[in-house]
CSV table of C-alpha atoms in Angstrom, one decimal:
chain,number,residue,atom,x,y,z
A,3,UNK,CA,140.3,94.0,160.1
A,4,UNK,CA,139.1,90.8,158.5
A,5,UNK,CA,137.0,89.0,161.1
A,6,UNK,CA,138.5,85.6,160.3
A,7,UNK,CA,142.0,87.0,160.9
A,8,UNK,CA,140.8,88.1,164.3
A,9,UNK,CA,139.2,84.8,165.1
A,10,UNK,CA,142.4,82.9,164.5
A,11,UNK,CA,144.7,85.4,166.1
A,12,UNK,CA,143.5,84.5,169.6
A,13,UNK,CA,146.1,81.8,169.9
A,14,UNK,CA,148.9,84.2,170.5
A,15,UNK,CA,146.9,86.2,173.0
A,16,UNK,CA,146.0,83.0,174.8
A,17,UNK,CA,149.6,82.0,175.2
A,18,UNK,CA,150.6,85.4,176.7
A,19,UNK,CA,150.7,85.5,180.5
A,20,UNK,CA,148.5,88.3,182.0
A,21,UNK,CA,150.6,90.9,183.9
A,22,UNK,CA,149.7,93.9,186.0
A,23,UNK,CA,149.7,97.2,184.1
A,24,UNK,CA,148.9,100.8,184.8
A,25,UNK,CA,146.9,100.8,181.6
A,26,UNK,CA,143.6,99.2,182.9
A,27,UNK,CA,142.1,99.4,179.5
A,28,UNK,CA,144.8,97.3,177.9
A,29,UNK,CA,144.6,94.8,180.7
A,30,UNK,CA,140.9,94.6,180.3
A,31,UNK,CA,141.1,94.1,176.6
A,32,UNK,CA,143.8,91.4,176.9
A,33,UNK,CA,142.0,89.4,179.6
A,34,UNK,CA,138.6,89.8,177.8
A,35,UNK,CA,140.1,88.3,174.7
A,36,UNK,CA,141.8,85.6,176.7
A,37,UNK,CA,138.6,84.7,178.4
A,38,UNK,CA,136.8,84.5,175.1
A,39,UNK,CA,139.3,82.2,173.6
A,40,UNK,CA,139.4,79.9,176.7
A,41,UNK,CA,135.6,79.4,176.3
A,42,UNK,CA,136.2,78.2,172.8
A,43,UNK,CA,138.9,75.6,173.6
A,44,UNK,CA,138.0,72.0,172.8
A,45,UNK,CA,136.2,70.0,175.5
A,46,UNK,CA,136.7,66.6,174.1
A,47,UNK,CA,137.2,64.0,176.8
A,48,UNK,CA,140.5,62.7,175.6
A,49,UNK,CA,142.5,63.3,172.5
A,50,UNK,CA,145.4,60.9,172.2
A,51,UNK,CA,146.8,63.1,169.3
A,52,UNK,CA,147.2,65.9,171.7
A,53,UNK,CA,148.7,63.9,174.6
A,54,UNK,CA,151.1,61.4,173.1
A,55,UNK,CA,154.6,62.6,172.7
A,56,UNK,CA,153.9,66.3,172.8
A,57,UNK,CA,156.3,68.2,175.0
A,58,UNK,CA,155.9,71.9,175.4
A,59,UNK,CA,159.5,72.1,176.6
A,60,UNK,CA,161.2,70.3,173.7
A,61,UNK,CA,158.9,69.5,170.8
A,62,UNK,CA,160.7,67.2,168.4
A,63,UNK,CA,157.9,66.8,165.8
A,64,UNK,CA,155.0,68.9,164.9
A,65,UNK,CA,152.7,65.9,164.6
A,66,UNK,CA,152.7,62.7,166.7
A,67,UNK,CA,152.9,59.2,165.5
A,68,UNK,CA,149.2,58.7,166.2
A,69,UNK,CA,148.3,61.7,164.0
A,70,UNK,CA,150.5,60.5,161.2
A,71,UNK,CA,149.0,57.0,161.2
A,72,UNK,CA,145.5,58.4,161.4
A,73,UNK,CA,146.0,60.8,158.4
A,74,UNK,CA,147.6,57.9,156.4
A,75,UNK,CA,144.5,55.7,157.1
A,76,UNK,CA,142.1,58.5,156.0
A,77,UNK,CA,144.1,59.5,153.0
A,78,UNK,CA,144.4,56.0,151.6
A,79,UNK,CA,140.6,55.5,151.7
A,80,UNK,CA,139.7,59.0,150.6
A,81,UNK,CA,142.0,58.7,147.5
A,82,UNK,CA,140.3,55.5,146.5
A,83,UNK,CA,136.7,56.3,147.4
A,84,UNK,CA,136.7,59.8,145.7
A,85,UNK,CA,138.2,58.2,142.6
A,86,UNK,CA,135.1,56.0,142.3
A,87,UNK,CA,133.1,59.1,141.7
A,88,UNK,CA,135.4,60.6,139.0
A,89,UNK,CA,136.6,57.4,137.3
A,90,UNK,CA,133.7,57.4,134.8
A,91,UNK,CA,134.3,61.0,133.6
A,92,UNK,CA,136.2,60.2,130.5
A,93,UNK,CA,134.6,57.2,129.0
A,94,UNK,CA,131.1,56.8,130.5
A,95,UNK,CA,129.4,59.6,128.5
A,96,UNK,CA,130.5,57.8,125.3
A,97,UNK,CA,129.5,54.4,126.5
A,98,UNK,CA,126.2,55.7,127.9
A,99,UNK,CA,125.3,57.4,124.6
A,100,UNK,CA,125.9,54.1,122.8
A,101,UNK,CA,123.4,52.5,125.3
A,102,UNK,CA,120.8,55.2,124.4
A,103,UNK,CA,121.3,57.8,127.1
A,104,UNK,CA,121.0,61.5,126.3
A,105,UNK,CA,123.5,64.1,127.8
A,106,UNK,CA,120.9,65.2,130.3
A,107,UNK,CA,120.4,61.6,131.6
A,108,UNK,CA,124.1,61.1,131.7
A,109,UNK,CA,124.3,64.2,133.9
A,110,UNK,CA,121.6,62.7,136.2
A,111,UNK,CA,123.6,59.5,136.5
A,112,UNK,CA,126.6,61.5,137.7
A,113,UNK,CA,124.4,63.4,140.0
A,114,UNK,CA,122.6,60.3,141.6
A,115,UNK,CA,125.9,59.6,143.4
A,116,UNK,CA,125.9,63.1,144.9
A,117,UNK,CA,122.1,63.1,145.7
A,118,UNK,CA,122.5,60.0,147.9
A,119,UNK,CA,125.6,61.4,149.5
A,120,UNK,CA,124.2,64.8,150.2
A,121,UNK,CA,121.0,63.5,151.8
A,122,UNK,CA,122.7,61.0,154.0
A,123,UNK,CA,125.8,63.0,155.1
A,124,UNK,CA,124.0,65.1,157.8
A,125,UNK,CA,122.4,61.8,159.1
A,126,UNK,CA,125.8,60.2,159.3
A,127,UNK,CA,127.1,63.3,161.0
A,128,UNK,CA,124.3,63.2,163.5
A,129,UNK,CA,124.8,59.5,164.5
A,130,UNK,CA,128.6,59.6,164.3
A,131,UNK,CA,129.1,60.0,168.1
A,132,UNK,CA,126.7,57.1,168.7
A,133,UNK,CA,128.4,54.5,166.5
A,134,UNK,CA,131.9,55.8,166.5
A,135,UNK,CA,133.8,57.4,163.6
A,136,UNK,CA,136.0,54.3,162.9
A,137,UNK,CA,133.0,52.0,162.4
A,138,UNK,CA,131.2,54.5,160.1
A,139,UNK,CA,134.4,55.1,158.2
A,140,UNK,CA,135.1,51.4,157.5
A,141,UNK,CA,131.5,50.4,156.7
A,142,UNK,CA,131.3,53.2,154.2
A,143,UNK,CA,134.5,52.2,152.5
A,144,UNK,CA,133.3,48.5,152.2
A,145,UNK,CA,130.0,49.5,150.5
A,146,UNK,CA,131.8,51.9,148.1
A,147,UNK,CA,134.3,49.3,147.0
A,148,UNK,CA,131.6,46.6,146.5
A,149,UNK,CA,129.4,48.9,144.4
A,150,UNK,CA,132.3,49.9,142.2
A,151,UNK,CA,132.9,46.2,141.4
A,152,UNK,CA,129.2,45.8,140.5
A,153,UNK,CA,129.2,48.8,138.2
A,154,UNK,CA,131.7,47.0,135.9
A,155,UNK,CA,129.1,44.4,135.1
A,156,UNK,CA,126.6,46.9,133.6
A,157,UNK,CA,128.3,46.5,130.3
A,158,UNK,CA,126.3,43.2,130.0
A,159,UNK,CA,122.9,45.0,130.6
A,160,UNK,CA,120.5,45.6,127.8
A,161,UNK,CA,120.4,49.1,126.3
A,162,UNK,CA,117.7,51.5,127.3
A,163,UNK,CA,115.7,51.4,130.5
A,164,UNK,CA,117.4,48.4,132.0
A,165,UNK,CA,120.9,49.8,131.7
A,166,UNK,CA,119.8,53.2,132.9
A,167,UNK,CA,117.9,51.8,136.0
A,168,UNK,CA,120.9,49.8,137.2
A,169,UNK,CA,123.2,52.7,136.6
A,170,UNK,CA,121.1,54.9,138.9
A,171,UNK,CA,120.7,52.1,141.5
A,172,UNK,CA,124.4,51.2,141.9
A,173,UNK,CA,125.6,54.8,141.8
A,174,UNK,CA,123.0,55.7,144.5
A,175,UNK,CA,124.2,53.0,146.8
A,176,UNK,CA,127.8,53.9,146.1
A,177,UNK,CA,127.0,57.5,147.1
A,178,UNK,CA,125.6,56.3,150.5
A,179,UNK,CA,128.8,54.4,151.2
A,180,UNK,CA,131.0,57.3,150.1
A,181,UNK,CA,129.0,59.7,152.2
A,182,UNK,CA,129.5,57.6,155.4
A,183,UNK,CA,133.2,57.3,154.7
A,184,UNK,CA,133.8,60.9,153.9
A,185,UNK,CA,131.7,62.3,156.7
A,186,UNK,CA,133.7,60.1,159.2
A,187,UNK,CA,136.9,61.2,157.5
A,188,UNK,CA,136.3,64.9,158.1
A,189,UNK,CA,135.3,64.3,161.7
A,190,UNK,CA,138.4,62.1,162.4
A,191,UNK,CA,140.7,64.7,160.9
A,192,UNK,CA,139.2,67.6,162.8
A,193,UNK,CA,139.2,65.5,166.0
A,194,UNK,CA,142.8,64.4,165.6
A,195,UNK,CA,144.3,67.8,164.5
A,196,UNK,CA,142.4,70.3,166.8
A,197,UNK,CA,145.1,73.0,166.5
A,198,UNK,CA,145.8,72.5,162.8
A,199,UNK,CA,142.4,71.9,161.2
A,200,UNK,CA,143.2,74.1,158.2
A,201,UNK,CA,146.5,72.4,157.4
A,202,UNK,CA,145.2,68.9,157.9
A,203,UNK,CA,142.1,69.5,155.9
A,204,UNK,CA,144.1,71.1,153.1
A,205,UNK,CA,146.3,68.0,152.9
A,206,UNK,CA,143.1,65.9,152.8
A,207,UNK,CA,141.7,68.1,150.1
A,208,UNK,CA,145.0,67.6,148.3
A,209,UNK,CA,144.4,63.9,148.4
A,210,UNK,CA,140.8,64.4,147.2
A,211,UNK,CA,142.0,66.6,144.4
A,212,UNK,CA,144.5,64.0,143.4
A,213,UNK,CA,141.7,61.5,143.3
A,214,UNK,CA,139.9,63.7,140.8
A,215,UNK,CA,143.1,63.8,138.8
A,216,UNK,CA,143.9,60.1,139.1
A,217,UNK,CA,140.3,58.8,138.7
A,218,UNK,CA,139.6,60.1,135.2
A,219,UNK,CA,143.1,59.6,134.0
A,220,UNK,CA,143.3,56.0,135.3
A,221,UNK,CA,139.8,55.3,134.1
A,222,UNK,CA,140.5,56.6,130.6
A,223,UNK,CA,143.8,54.8,130.3
A,224,UNK,CA,142.6,51.5,131.7
A,225,UNK,CA,139.4,51.7,129.6
A,226,UNK,CA,141.6,52.3,126.5
A,227,UNK,CA,143.6,49.2,127.4
A,228,UNK,CA,141.0,46.8,128.6
A,229,UNK,CA,137.5,48.0,128.0
A,230,UNK,CA,134.5,49.0,130.2
A,231,UNK,CA,134.9,46.5,133.0
A,232,UNK,CA,138.5,46.8,133.8
A,233,UNK,CA,138.6,50.3,135.4
A,234,UNK,CA,135.8,49.3,137.9
A,235,UNK,CA,137.4,46.0,138.8
A,236,UNK,CA,140.8,47.7,139.4
A,237,UNK,CA,139.4,50.6,141.4
A,238,UNK,CA,136.9,48.6,143.3
A,239,UNK,CA,139.6,46.2,144.3
A,240,UNK,CA,141.8,49.0,145.4
A,241,UNK,CA,139.0,50.4,147.7
A,242,UNK,CA,138.5,47.0,149.3
A,243,UNK,CA,142.3,46.6,149.8
A,244,UNK,CA,142.4,49.9,151.5
A,245,UNK,CA,139.5,48.8,153.7
A,246,UNK,CA,141.4,45.7,154.7
A,247,UNK,CA,144.5,47.7,155.5
A,248,UNK,CA,142.6,50.3,157.5
A,249,UNK,CA,140.8,47.7,159.5
A,250,UNK,CA,144.2,46.9,161.1
A,251,UNK,CA,145.9,50.3,160.6
A,252,UNK,CA,143.4,52.9,161.8
A,253,UNK,CA,143.7,53.7,165.5
A,254,UNK,CA,140.5,53.1,167.5
A,255,UNK,CA,140.0,56.8,168.3
A,256,UNK,CA,137.1,59.2,168.0
A,257,UNK,CA,134.9,56.2,168.9
A,258,UNK,CA,133.5,57.3,172.3
A,259,UNK,CA,129.8,57.1,172.5
A,260,UNK,CA,128.9,60.7,173.1
A,261,UNK,CA,125.8,62.8,172.8
A,262,UNK,CA,125.0,63.9,169.2
A,263,UNK,CA,125.4,67.6,168.3
A,264,UNK,CA,122.6,70.1,167.6
A,265,UNK,CA,122.2,70.7,163.9
A,266,UNK,CA,119.5,73.3,164.5
A,267,UNK,CA,121.9,75.3,166.8
A,268,UNK,CA,124.6,75.3,164.0
A,269,UNK,CA,122.1,76.2,161.2
A,270,UNK,CA,120.8,79.2,163.2
A,271,UNK,CA,124.1,81.0,162.6
A,272,UNK,CA,123.9,83.2,159.5
A,273,UNK,CA,127.6,82.9,158.7
A,274,UNK,CA,127.2,79.2,158.3
A,275,UNK,CA,124.8,79.6,155.4
A,276,UNK,CA,127.2,81.9,153.6
A,277,UNK,CA,130.1,79.5,154.1
A,278,UNK,CA,127.9,76.6,152.8
A,279,UNK,CA,126.9,78.7,149.8
A,280,UNK,CA,130.6,79.3,148.8
A,281,UNK,CA,131.3,75.6,149.3
A,282,UNK,CA,128.3,74.5,147.2
A,283,UNK,CA,129.2,76.9,144.4
A,284,UNK,CA,132.8,75.9,144.2
A,285,UNK,CA,131.8,72.2,144.1
A,286,UNK,CA,129.3,73.0,141.3
A,287,UNK,CA,132.1,74.6,139.3
A,288,UNK,CA,134.3,71.6,139.8
A,289,UNK,CA,131.8,68.9,139.1
A,290,UNK,CA,130.1,70.6,136.2
A,291,UNK,CA,133.1,69.6,134.1
A,292,UNK,CA,132.4,65.9,134.4
A,293,UNK,CA,129.8,65.3,131.7
A,294,UNK,CA,130.6,68.1,129.3
A,295,UNK,CA,134.3,68.8,129.2
A,296,UNK,CA,135.3,65.5,127.6
A,297,UNK,CA,132.9,65.9,124.6
A,298,UNK,CA,134.1,69.5,124.3
A,299,UNK,CA,137.7,68.4,124.2
A,300,UNK,CA,136.9,65.7,121.7
A,301,UNK,CA,135.5,68.4,119.4
A,302,UNK,CA,138.8,70.3,119.7
A,303,UNK,CA,140.7,67.1,118.5
A,304,UNK,CA,141.7,65.5,121.9
A,305,UNK,CA,141.9,61.7,121.9
A,306,UNK,CA,141.2,59.5,124.9
A,307,UNK,CA,144.7,59.9,126.3
A,308,UNK,CA,144.7,63.6,125.8
A,309,UNK,CA,141.3,64.0,127.6
A,310,UNK,CA,142.5,61.8,130.4
A,311,UNK,CA,145.6,63.9,130.9
A,312,UNK,CA,143.6,67.1,130.8
A,313,UNK,CA,141.3,65.9,133.6
A,314,UNK,CA,144.4,64.8,135.5
A,315,UNK,CA,146.0,68.2,135.2
A,316,UNK,CA,142.8,69.9,136.4
A,317,UNK,CA,142.6,67.7,139.5
A,318,UNK,CA,146.4,68.0,140.1
A,319,UNK,CA,146.4,71.8,140.2
A,320,UNK,CA,143.4,71.8,142.6
A,321,UNK,CA,145.2,69.3,144.8
A,322,UNK,CA,148.6,70.9,145.0
A,323,UNK,CA,147.3,74.4,145.5
A,324,UNK,CA,145.4,73.2,148.5
A,325,UNK,CA,148.6,72.7,150.5
A,326,UNK,CA,149.7,76.4,150.6
A,327,UNK,CA,146.1,77.5,151.0
A,328,UNK,CA,145.8,75.4,154.1
A,329,UNK,CA,148.9,76.9,155.5
A,330,UNK,CA,147.6,80.4,154.9
A,331,UNK,CA,144.3,79.6,156.6
A,332,UNK,CA,146.1,78.3,159.7
A,333,UNK,CA,148.7,81.0,159.9
A,334,UNK,CA,147.0,84.1,158.5
A,335,UNK,CA,143.3,83.3,159.0
A,336,UNK,CA,142.0,85.3,156.0
A,337,UNK,CA,139.4,82.7,155.1
A,338,UNK,CA,136.7,85.1,153.8
A,339,UNK,CA,139.2,87.1,151.7
A,340,UNK,CA,140.4,83.9,150.1
A,341,UNK,CA,136.9,82.8,149.2
A,342,UNK,CA,135.9,86.1,147.6
A,343,UNK,CA,139.1,86.3,145.6
A,344,UNK,CA,138.6,82.7,144.5
A,345,UNK,CA,135.1,83.5,143.3
A,346,UNK,CA,136.3,86.5,141.4
A,347,UNK,CA,139.1,84.5,139.7
A,348,UNK,CA,136.6,81.7,138.8
A,349,UNK,CA,134.4,84.2,137.0
A,350,UNK,CA,137.3,85.1,134.7
A,351,UNK,CA,138.2,81.5,134.2
A,352,UNK,CA,134.8,80.3,133.1
A,353,UNK,CA,134.3,83.2,130.8
A,354,UNK,CA,137.5,82.3,129.0
A,355,UNK,CA,136.9,78.5,129.1
A,356,UNK,CA,133.9,78.6,126.8
A,357,UNK,CA,134.9,81.0,125.6
A,358,UNK,CA,131.8,83.1,126.4
A,359,UNK,CA,130.0,84.7,123.5
A,360,UNK,CA,130.5,88.0,125.3
A,361,UNK,CA,134.2,87.9,124.7
A,362,UNK,CA,134.2,87.0,121.0
A,363,UNK,CA,137.3,84.7,121.3
A,364,UNK,CA,137.9,81.5,119.3
A,365,UNK,CA,138.3,78.3,121.4
A,366,UNK,CA,141.7,76.7,121.2
A,367,UNK,CA,143.8,74.0,122.7
A,368,UNK,CA,146.2,76.6,124.2
A,369,UNK,CA,143.4,78.5,125.9
A,370,UNK,CA,142.1,75.3,127.5
A,371,UNK,CA,145.6,74.4,128.7
A,372,UNK,CA,146.0,77.8,130.4
A,373,UNK,CA,142.5,78.4,131.8
A,374,UNK,CA,141.7,74.9,133.3
A,375,UNK,CA,144.6,75.0,135.8
A,376,UNK,CA,143.7,78.6,136.8
A,377,UNK,CA,140.1,77.6,137.5
A,378,UNK,CA,141.3,74.7,139.6
A,379,UNK,CA,143.4,77.0,141.8
A,380,UNK,CA,140.6,79.5,142.2
A,381,UNK,CA,138.1,76.8,143.1
A,382,UNK,CA,140.5,75.5,145.8
A,383,UNK,CA,140.7,79.1,147.2
A,384,UNK,CA,136.9,78.9,147.7
A,385,UNK,CA,136.8,75.4,149.1
A,386,UNK,CA,139.7,75.0,151.5
A,387,UNK,CA,138.8,77.8,154.0
A,388,UNK,CA,135.2,76.7,154.5
A,389,UNK,CA,135.5,73.9,157.1
A,390,UNK,CA,137.9,75.7,159.5
A,391,UNK,CA,135.8,78.8,159.3
A,392,UNK,CA,132.6,76.8,160.1
A,393,UNK,CA,134.2,75.3,163.2
A,394,UNK,CA,135.5,78.7,164.3
A,395,UNK,CA,132.2,80.4,163.7
A,396,UNK,CA,130.2,77.7,165.5
A,397,UNK,CA,132.4,77.8,168.6
A,398,UNK,CA,132.2,81.6,168.6
A,399,UNK,CA,128.5,81.4,168.8
A,400,UNK,CA,128.7,79.2,171.8
A,401,UNK,CA,128.1,75.7,170.3
A,402,UNK,CA,129.9,73.1,172.5
A,403,UNK,CA,133.2,72.1,171.0
A,404,UNK,CA,133.1,68.3,171.1
A,405,UNK,CA,132.8,65.3,168.8
A,406,UNK,CA,129.1,66.1,168.4
A,407,UNK,CA,129.9,69.5,166.8
A,408,UNK,CA,132.6,68.0,164.6
A,409,UNK,CA,130.2,65.4,163.4
A,410,UNK,CA,127.5,68.0,162.6
A,411,UNK,CA,129.9,70.3,160.8
A,412,UNK,CA,131.5,67.5,158.9
A,413,UNK,CA,128.1,66.1,157.9
A,414,UNK,CA,126.9,69.5,156.7
A,415,UNK,CA,130.2,70.1,154.9
A,416,UNK,CA,130.0,66.8,153.0
A,417,UNK,CA,126.3,67.2,152.4
A,418,UNK,CA,126.6,70.6,150.7
A,419,UNK,CA,129.7,69.4,148.8
A,420,UNK,CA,127.7,66.4,147.6
A,421,UNK,CA,124.7,68.7,146.7
A,422,UNK,CA,127.1,70.9,144.6
A,423,UNK,CA,128.5,67.8,143.0
A,424,UNK,CA,125.0,66.7,142.1
A,425,UNK,CA,123.9,70.1,140.8
A,426,UNK,CA,127.0,70.7,138.7
A,427,UNK,CA,126.5,67.8,136.2
A,428,UNK,CA,122.7,68.5,135.9
A,429,UNK,CA,123.3,72.2,135.1
A,430,UNK,CA,126.1,71.6,132.8
A,431,UNK,CA,124.5,68.7,131.0
A,432,UNK,CA,121.2,70.5,130.5
A,433,UNK,CA,122.6,73.8,129.4
A,434,UNK,CA,125.1,72.2,127.1
A,435,UNK,CA,122.5,69.9,125.6
A,436,UNK,CA,120.2,72.8,124.8
A,437,UNK,CA,122.4,75.9,124.2
A,438,UNK,CA,126.0,74.7,123.9
A,439,UNK,CA,129.2,74.6,126.0
A,440,UNK,CA,130.0,78.3,125.7
A,441,UNK,CA,126.6,79.4,127.1
A,442,UNK,CA,127.0,76.9,130.0
A,443,UNK,CA,130.3,78.5,131.0
A,444,UNK,CA,128.7,82.0,130.8
A,445,UNK,CA,125.8,81.0,133.1
A,446,UNK,CA,128.2,79.5,135.6
A,447,UNK,CA,130.4,82.6,135.6
A,448,UNK,CA,127.3,84.8,136.2
A,449,UNK,CA,126.4,82.7,139.3
A,450,UNK,CA,129.9,83.1,140.7
A,451,UNK,CA,129.5,86.9,140.4
A,452,UNK,CA,126.3,86.7,142.5
A,453,UNK,CA,128.0,84.5,145.2
A,454,UNK,CA,131.1,86.8,145.3
A,455,UNK,CA,128.8,89.9,145.9
A,456,UNK,CA,126.9,88.0,148.6
A,457,UNK,CA,130.2,87.2,150.4
A,458,UNK,CA,131.3,90.8,150.2
A,459,UNK,CA,128.1,92.3,151.5
A,460,UNK,CA,127.7,89.8,154.2
A,461,UNK,CA,131.2,90.3,155.4
A,462,UNK,CA,130.5,94.1,155.8
A,463,UNK,CA,127.2,93.4,157.6
A,464,UNK,CA,128.6,90.9,160.0
A,465,UNK,CA,131.6,93.0,161.0
A,466,UNK,CA,129.6,96.3,161.3
A,467,UNK,CA,126.2,95.2,162.4
A,468,UNK,CA,125.8,91.5,162.9
A,469,UNK,CA,125.9,89.3,166.0
A,470,UNK,CA,129.0,87.6,164.7
A,471,UNK,CA,131.2,90.6,164.9
A,472,UNK,CA,134.7,89.6,166.2
A,473,UNK,CA,136.6,91.4,168.9
A,474,UNK,CA,139.7,93.2,167.5
A,475,UNK,CA,143.0,92.0,169.0
A,476,UNK,CA,144.0,95.6,169.9
A,477,UNK,CA,140.7,97.3,169.6
A,478,UNK,CA,140.5,99.6,172.6
A,479,UNK,CA,137.1,100.9,171.4
A,480,UNK,CA,135.4,97.5,172.1
A,481,UNK,CA,134.2,97.3,175.6
A,482,UNK,CA,133.1,94.4,177.7
A,483,UNK,CA,129.8,94.2,179.5
A,484,UNK,CA,129.6,95.4,183.1
A,485,UNK,CA,129.8,91.9,184.4
A,486,UNK,CA,132.9,91.2,182.3
A,487,UNK,CA,134.5,94.5,183.4
A,488,UNK,CA,134.1,93.5,187.0
A,489,UNK,CA,135.8,90.2,186.4
A,490,UNK,CA,138.6,91.7,184.5
A,491,UNK,CA,139.3,94.4,187.0
A,492,UNK,CA,139.4,91.8,189.8
A,493,UNK,CA,141.8,89.7,187.8
A,494,UNK,CA,144.1,92.7,187.2
A,495,UNK,CA,144.1,93.6,190.9
A,496,UNK,CA,145.0,90.1,191.9
A,497,UNK,CA,147.8,90.0,189.3
């Protein structure tokens, strides 16, 4: 049985009332599993989302008003802040080339945002319980919006070193603000939806995916209508408007001053590294398109509008596929299976996208239109399950389940996602600059093969040999320790 299915199946066992039975083995197994799950229940001091309006007797709504307002607040800002990363995808490579930048340097400019975000995300996750999630969230949004406005003035900079230096400086500061905002977003969502982390995060990923669709499309269309400055003024203004709304709209929750979580304790878990590898690889695949896809589409005859709509479709398919995937993660729990299948599908997609010299296929507009949506869906299959699985895994290994853990996991998740977003443009820009687009897609596909195999072999090792082996729901062959047996037999006798 898939270990992640087992991890998430504990809920039904927890809800069952223990009863006396002549089959002591069955009683032992049932109580043992129940005890394991109870140890993993959240220990957060107070969670308004779980206490306001929830009635076990007559639930009228799956989510409370508090949860809905919180998600709306996070979604508004996530949509605008992630759009600031992707808004330059369509037109900036062309403008930067006119200012004397090579494709490799353009890739580095894209990556500078992610470098700053990746380095700072674990730090923000560590200090999140000390300053409060709401403060970190709002401060990050304010910095991101201000930097986006400043980027619009770079058009007036002299070509060459001056233009390049200011591009790096502003994108780096913008990455810091975005890191603070997004790390706090993940923590707030996980805190507010403790029983539906997969579904809530999938909806947030849907919003993020839409930002990758809206950002390039809006940037390209507004640039086509008003030049270089206008996209940054519009989007930067939108971020600041969202900041002002959220200042009054976002509930003051997840702001208790608590002890920070232990990052070392989380990183000692082998499964965490495998999950982060899948997350990083999927983000590399997504972000690698930014500096190289637009020139490739231009060679195939796409105009500015056509390129903008292509980026929009790519992000939209990623976004809308996140919703059913989040439902599957919450209800079925097959996180590792989804990630491996997503990696396998991405291999096929990138080989066809180039297309790879190994396939001897002629590139065409129709092929691009079919393959890009397929790649987006496969990348979502790799990304969506990672955060819920990280939380489940950390709690299984005994990490205290509180805001400190949520902050650490959210910080690591955003850091690795940012690292992948940094690495993707560097790899794609460098490979395309020296060898061509089709060789870049072949190299990326090869790396996805390696990651897929690592996931398969690790899953077998963890279940058969590793410390992280989960207890089967009905596995009568799994026995408790002698101490646990004594507890369970005593409980069964009392029942």
